[in-house]
Coordinates of C-alpha atoms in Angstrom, one line a residue:
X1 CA 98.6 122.5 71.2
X2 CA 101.4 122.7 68.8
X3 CA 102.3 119.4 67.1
X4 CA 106.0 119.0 68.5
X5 CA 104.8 120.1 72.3
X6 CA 101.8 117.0 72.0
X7 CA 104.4 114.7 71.0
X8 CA 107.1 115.5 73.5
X9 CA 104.3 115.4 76.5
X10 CA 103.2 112.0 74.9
X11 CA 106.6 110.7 75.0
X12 CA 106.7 111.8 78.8
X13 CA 103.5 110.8 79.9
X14 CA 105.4 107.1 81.9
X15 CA 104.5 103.5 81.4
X16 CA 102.6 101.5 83.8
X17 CA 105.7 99.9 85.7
X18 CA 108.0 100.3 88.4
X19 CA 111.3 101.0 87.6
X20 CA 114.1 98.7 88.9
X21 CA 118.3 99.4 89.4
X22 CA 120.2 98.7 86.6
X23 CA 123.9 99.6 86.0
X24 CA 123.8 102.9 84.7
X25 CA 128.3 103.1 84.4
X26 CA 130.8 100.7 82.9
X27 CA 129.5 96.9 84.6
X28 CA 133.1 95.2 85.8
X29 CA 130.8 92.4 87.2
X30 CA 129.9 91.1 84.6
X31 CA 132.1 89.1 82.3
X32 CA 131.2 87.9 78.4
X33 CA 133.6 87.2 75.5
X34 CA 130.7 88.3 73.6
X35 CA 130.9 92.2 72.3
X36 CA 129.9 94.5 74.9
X37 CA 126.9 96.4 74.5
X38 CA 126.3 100.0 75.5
X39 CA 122.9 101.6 76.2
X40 CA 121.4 104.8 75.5
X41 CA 118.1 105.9 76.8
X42 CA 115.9 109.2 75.7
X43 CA 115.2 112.5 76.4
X44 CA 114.0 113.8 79.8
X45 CA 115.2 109.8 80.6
X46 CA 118.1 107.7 82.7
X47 CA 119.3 104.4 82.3
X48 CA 117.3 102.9 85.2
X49 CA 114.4 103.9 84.1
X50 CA 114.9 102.6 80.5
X51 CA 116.9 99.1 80.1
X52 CA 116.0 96.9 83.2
X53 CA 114.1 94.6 80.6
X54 CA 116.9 94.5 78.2
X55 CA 119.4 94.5 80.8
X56 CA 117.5 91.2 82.3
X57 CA 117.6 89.8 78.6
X58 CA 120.9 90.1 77.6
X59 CA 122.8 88.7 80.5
X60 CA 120.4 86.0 80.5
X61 CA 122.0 85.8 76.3
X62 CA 125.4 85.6 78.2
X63 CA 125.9 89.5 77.6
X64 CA 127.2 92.2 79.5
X65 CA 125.4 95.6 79.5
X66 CA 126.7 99.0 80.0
X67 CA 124.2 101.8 80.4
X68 CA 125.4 105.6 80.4
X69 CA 123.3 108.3 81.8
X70 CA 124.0 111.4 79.6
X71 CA 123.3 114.9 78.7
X72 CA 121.3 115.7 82.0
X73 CA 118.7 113.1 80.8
X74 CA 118.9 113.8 77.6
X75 CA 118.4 117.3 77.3
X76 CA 121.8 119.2 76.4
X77 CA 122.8 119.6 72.9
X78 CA 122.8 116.3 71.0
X79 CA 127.2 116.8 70.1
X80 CA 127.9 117.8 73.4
X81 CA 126.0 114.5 75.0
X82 CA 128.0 112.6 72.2
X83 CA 131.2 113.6 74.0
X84 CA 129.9 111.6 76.7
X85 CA 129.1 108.9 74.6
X86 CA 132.7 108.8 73.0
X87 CA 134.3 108.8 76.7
X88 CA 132.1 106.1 78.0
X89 CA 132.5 103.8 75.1
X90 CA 136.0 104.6 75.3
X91 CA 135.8 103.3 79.1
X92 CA 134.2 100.4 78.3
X93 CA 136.4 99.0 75.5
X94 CA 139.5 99.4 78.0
X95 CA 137.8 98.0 81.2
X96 CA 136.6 94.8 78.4
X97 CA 139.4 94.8 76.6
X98 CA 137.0 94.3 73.8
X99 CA 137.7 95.8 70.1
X100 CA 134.4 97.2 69.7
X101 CA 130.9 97.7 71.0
X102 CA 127.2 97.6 69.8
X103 CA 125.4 100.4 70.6
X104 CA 121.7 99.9 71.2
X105 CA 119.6 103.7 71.4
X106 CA 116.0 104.3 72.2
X107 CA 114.3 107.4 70.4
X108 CA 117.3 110.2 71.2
X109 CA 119.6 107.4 72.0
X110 CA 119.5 106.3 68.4
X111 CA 120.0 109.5 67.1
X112 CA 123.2 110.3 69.5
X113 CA 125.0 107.2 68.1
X114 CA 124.5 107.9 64.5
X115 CA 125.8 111.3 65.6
X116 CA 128.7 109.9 67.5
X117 CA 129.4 107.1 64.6
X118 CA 129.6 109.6 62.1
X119 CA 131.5 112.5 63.9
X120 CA 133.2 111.4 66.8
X121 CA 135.1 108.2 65.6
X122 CA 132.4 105.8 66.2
X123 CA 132.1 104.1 63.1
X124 CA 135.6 102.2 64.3
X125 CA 134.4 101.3 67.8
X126 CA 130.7 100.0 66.7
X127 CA 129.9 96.6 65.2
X128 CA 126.2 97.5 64.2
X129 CA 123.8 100.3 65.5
X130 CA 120.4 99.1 66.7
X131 CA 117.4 102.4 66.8
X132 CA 114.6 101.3 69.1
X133 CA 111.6 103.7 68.5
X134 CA 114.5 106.3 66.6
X135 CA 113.5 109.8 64.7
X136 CA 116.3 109.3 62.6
X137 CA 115.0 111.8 60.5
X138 CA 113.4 114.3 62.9
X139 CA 110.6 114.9 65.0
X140 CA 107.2 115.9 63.6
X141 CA 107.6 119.4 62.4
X142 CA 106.0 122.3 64.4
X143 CA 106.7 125.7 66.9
X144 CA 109.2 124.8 69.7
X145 CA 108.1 126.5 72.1
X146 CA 110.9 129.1 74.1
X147 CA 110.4 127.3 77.1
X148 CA 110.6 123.8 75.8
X149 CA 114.2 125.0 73.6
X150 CA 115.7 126.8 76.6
X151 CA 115.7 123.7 78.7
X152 CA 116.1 121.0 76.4
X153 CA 118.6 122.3 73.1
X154 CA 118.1 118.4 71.9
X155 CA 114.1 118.6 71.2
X156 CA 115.8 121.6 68.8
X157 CA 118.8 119.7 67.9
X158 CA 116.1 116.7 66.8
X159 CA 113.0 118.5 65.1
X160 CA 113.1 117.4 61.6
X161 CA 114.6 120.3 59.0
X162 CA 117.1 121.5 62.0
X163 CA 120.4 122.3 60.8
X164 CA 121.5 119.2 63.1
X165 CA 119.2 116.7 61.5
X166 CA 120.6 118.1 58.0
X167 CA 123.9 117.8 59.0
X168 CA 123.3 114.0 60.1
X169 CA 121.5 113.1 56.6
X170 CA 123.9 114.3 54.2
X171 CA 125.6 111.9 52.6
X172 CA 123.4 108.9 53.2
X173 CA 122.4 107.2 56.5
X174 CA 125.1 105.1 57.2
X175 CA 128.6 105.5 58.0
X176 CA 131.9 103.2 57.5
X177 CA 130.7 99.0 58.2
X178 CA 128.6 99.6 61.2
X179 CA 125.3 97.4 60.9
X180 CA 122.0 98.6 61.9
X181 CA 118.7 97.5 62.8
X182 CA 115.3 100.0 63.5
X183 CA 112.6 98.8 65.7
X184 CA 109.6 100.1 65.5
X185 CA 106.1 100.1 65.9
X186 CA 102.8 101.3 63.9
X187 CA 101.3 102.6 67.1
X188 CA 104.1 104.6 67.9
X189 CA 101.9 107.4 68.3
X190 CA 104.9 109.9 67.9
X191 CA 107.0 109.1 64.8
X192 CA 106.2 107.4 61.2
X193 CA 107.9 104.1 60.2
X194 CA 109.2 106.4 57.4
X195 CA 111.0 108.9 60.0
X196 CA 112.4 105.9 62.0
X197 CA 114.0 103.7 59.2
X198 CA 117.1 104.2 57.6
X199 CA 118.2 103.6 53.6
X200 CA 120.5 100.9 52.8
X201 CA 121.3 97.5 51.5
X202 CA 120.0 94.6 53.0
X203 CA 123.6 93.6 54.3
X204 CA 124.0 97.0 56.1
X205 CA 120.2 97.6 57.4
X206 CA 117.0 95.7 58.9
X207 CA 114.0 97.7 59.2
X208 CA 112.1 96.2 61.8
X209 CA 108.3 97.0 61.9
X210 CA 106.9 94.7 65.2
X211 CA 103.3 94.3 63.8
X212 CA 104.7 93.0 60.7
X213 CA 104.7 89.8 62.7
X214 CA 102.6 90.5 66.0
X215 CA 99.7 91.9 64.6
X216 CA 98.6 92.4 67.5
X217 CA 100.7 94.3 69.5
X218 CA 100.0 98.0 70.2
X219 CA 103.0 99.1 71.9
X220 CA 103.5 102.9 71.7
X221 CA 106.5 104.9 71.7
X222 CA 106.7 105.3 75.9
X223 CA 106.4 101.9 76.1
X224 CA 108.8 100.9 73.7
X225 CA 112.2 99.5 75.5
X226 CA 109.6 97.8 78.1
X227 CA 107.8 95.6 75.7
X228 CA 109.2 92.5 75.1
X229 CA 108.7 92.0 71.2
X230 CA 110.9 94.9 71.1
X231 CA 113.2 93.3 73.7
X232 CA 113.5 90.1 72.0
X233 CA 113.7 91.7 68.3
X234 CA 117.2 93.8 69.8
X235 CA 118.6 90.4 70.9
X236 CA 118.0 88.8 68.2
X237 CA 119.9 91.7 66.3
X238 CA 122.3 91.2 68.5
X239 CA 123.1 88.0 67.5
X240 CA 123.1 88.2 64.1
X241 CA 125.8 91.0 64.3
X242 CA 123.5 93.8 64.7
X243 CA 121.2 92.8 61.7
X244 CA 117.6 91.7 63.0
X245 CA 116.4 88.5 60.9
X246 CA 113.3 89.6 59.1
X247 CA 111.8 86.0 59.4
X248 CA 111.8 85.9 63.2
X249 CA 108.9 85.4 64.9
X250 CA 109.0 87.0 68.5
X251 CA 105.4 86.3 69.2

């Protein structure tokens, strides 16, 4: 089996949960004078299938949550989804009346905010930029198959060496003041901490590796937004302005 294909099926292969509502539009219910933040799941994924446990944690933070389903679950091409993105975050800042957002992304959700930072405006309308489990420089290298490209563009768009992931590295990794925090974990079982974590100062980026302080803790790339080290690591990047605090201890 060609390297990409075993990756993707790993990434679709589903935790051992059951999946629970959770807002997957612009949430006028809920009410925080904290930034708002918005969601982005993965590929062949939706919101409700992704951020209940975040969801839960954040408005128990005092946050409000607004989760977008895009790109027919992730599978159109990664700067058409990102027109989405712009529209909903767009939505959200008028129905808040906030001045910007934080954007949290797991795996192509990451990648479709440094996209929509760095092209579409973003950088202006994002406080920080938090990558849960993100191939922010490509997936594994190997043969997409025709099948595979034909019904999802964004496992092309995001295979390392593609003219998209060129386009997003040059000129460094970050883009105007947004902030931004990687989570990920040793057992991913997909990417390398090296293809999750971004370059930059320590006032512009925290790499977070989760065995670096649960030991451990094997969670692998599926399971990623469901654990809750990861699920306490985003909040705590959340409150410290999008900037997870290496010395926290989340287990």
């Amino acid at each position: 089996m060609k390297p990409l294909l075993a990756a993707l099926l790993l990434v679709l292969v589903p935790a051992a949960w059951t999946p629970t509502a959770v807002a997957s539009a612009v949430d006028t219910t809920c009410t925080s004078s904290a930034r708002p933040v918005v969601l982005l799941h993965g590929t062949f994924s939706d919101s409700k299938s992704t951020w209940k446990e975040l969801t839960d944690a954040l408005k128990k933070d005092g946050r409000c949550a607004h989760a977008l389903d895009y790109g027919d679950k992730g599978k159109r091409p990664i700067a058409q989804s990102a027109g989405e993105v712009s529209a909903f975050v767009d939505e959200v800042l008028r129905k808040t009346g906030a001045a910007t957002v934080d954007l949290v992304g797991y795996s192509q959700g990451a990648v479709l905010a440094r996209y929509y930072a760095k092209n579409l405006g973003g950088a202006a309308k994002a406080t920080s930029l938090i990558g849960i489990a993100p191939p922010n420089h490509g997936l594994p290298p190997g043969n997409t198959p025709d099948w595979l490209a034909k019904r999802c563009p964004a496992c092309v768009d995001m295979q390392s060496g593609s003219p998209f992931m060129k386009a997003l590295s040059e000129g460094g990794d970050l883009v105007g003041a947004v902030r931004y925090t990687t989570i990920a974990s040793k057992h991913d079982g997909l990417l390398s901490l090296a293809t999750q974590a971004l370059t930059g100062p320590p006032g512009r980026v925290s790499n977070v590796v989760i065995q670096d302080s649960c030991p451990l803790d094997f969670t692998g790339h599926g399971q990623m937004t469901h654990a809750w080290t990861t699920v306490k690591w985003a909040v705590n990047a959340l409150r410290n302005n999008g900037l997870a605090d290496p010395a926290y201890k989340p287990c």
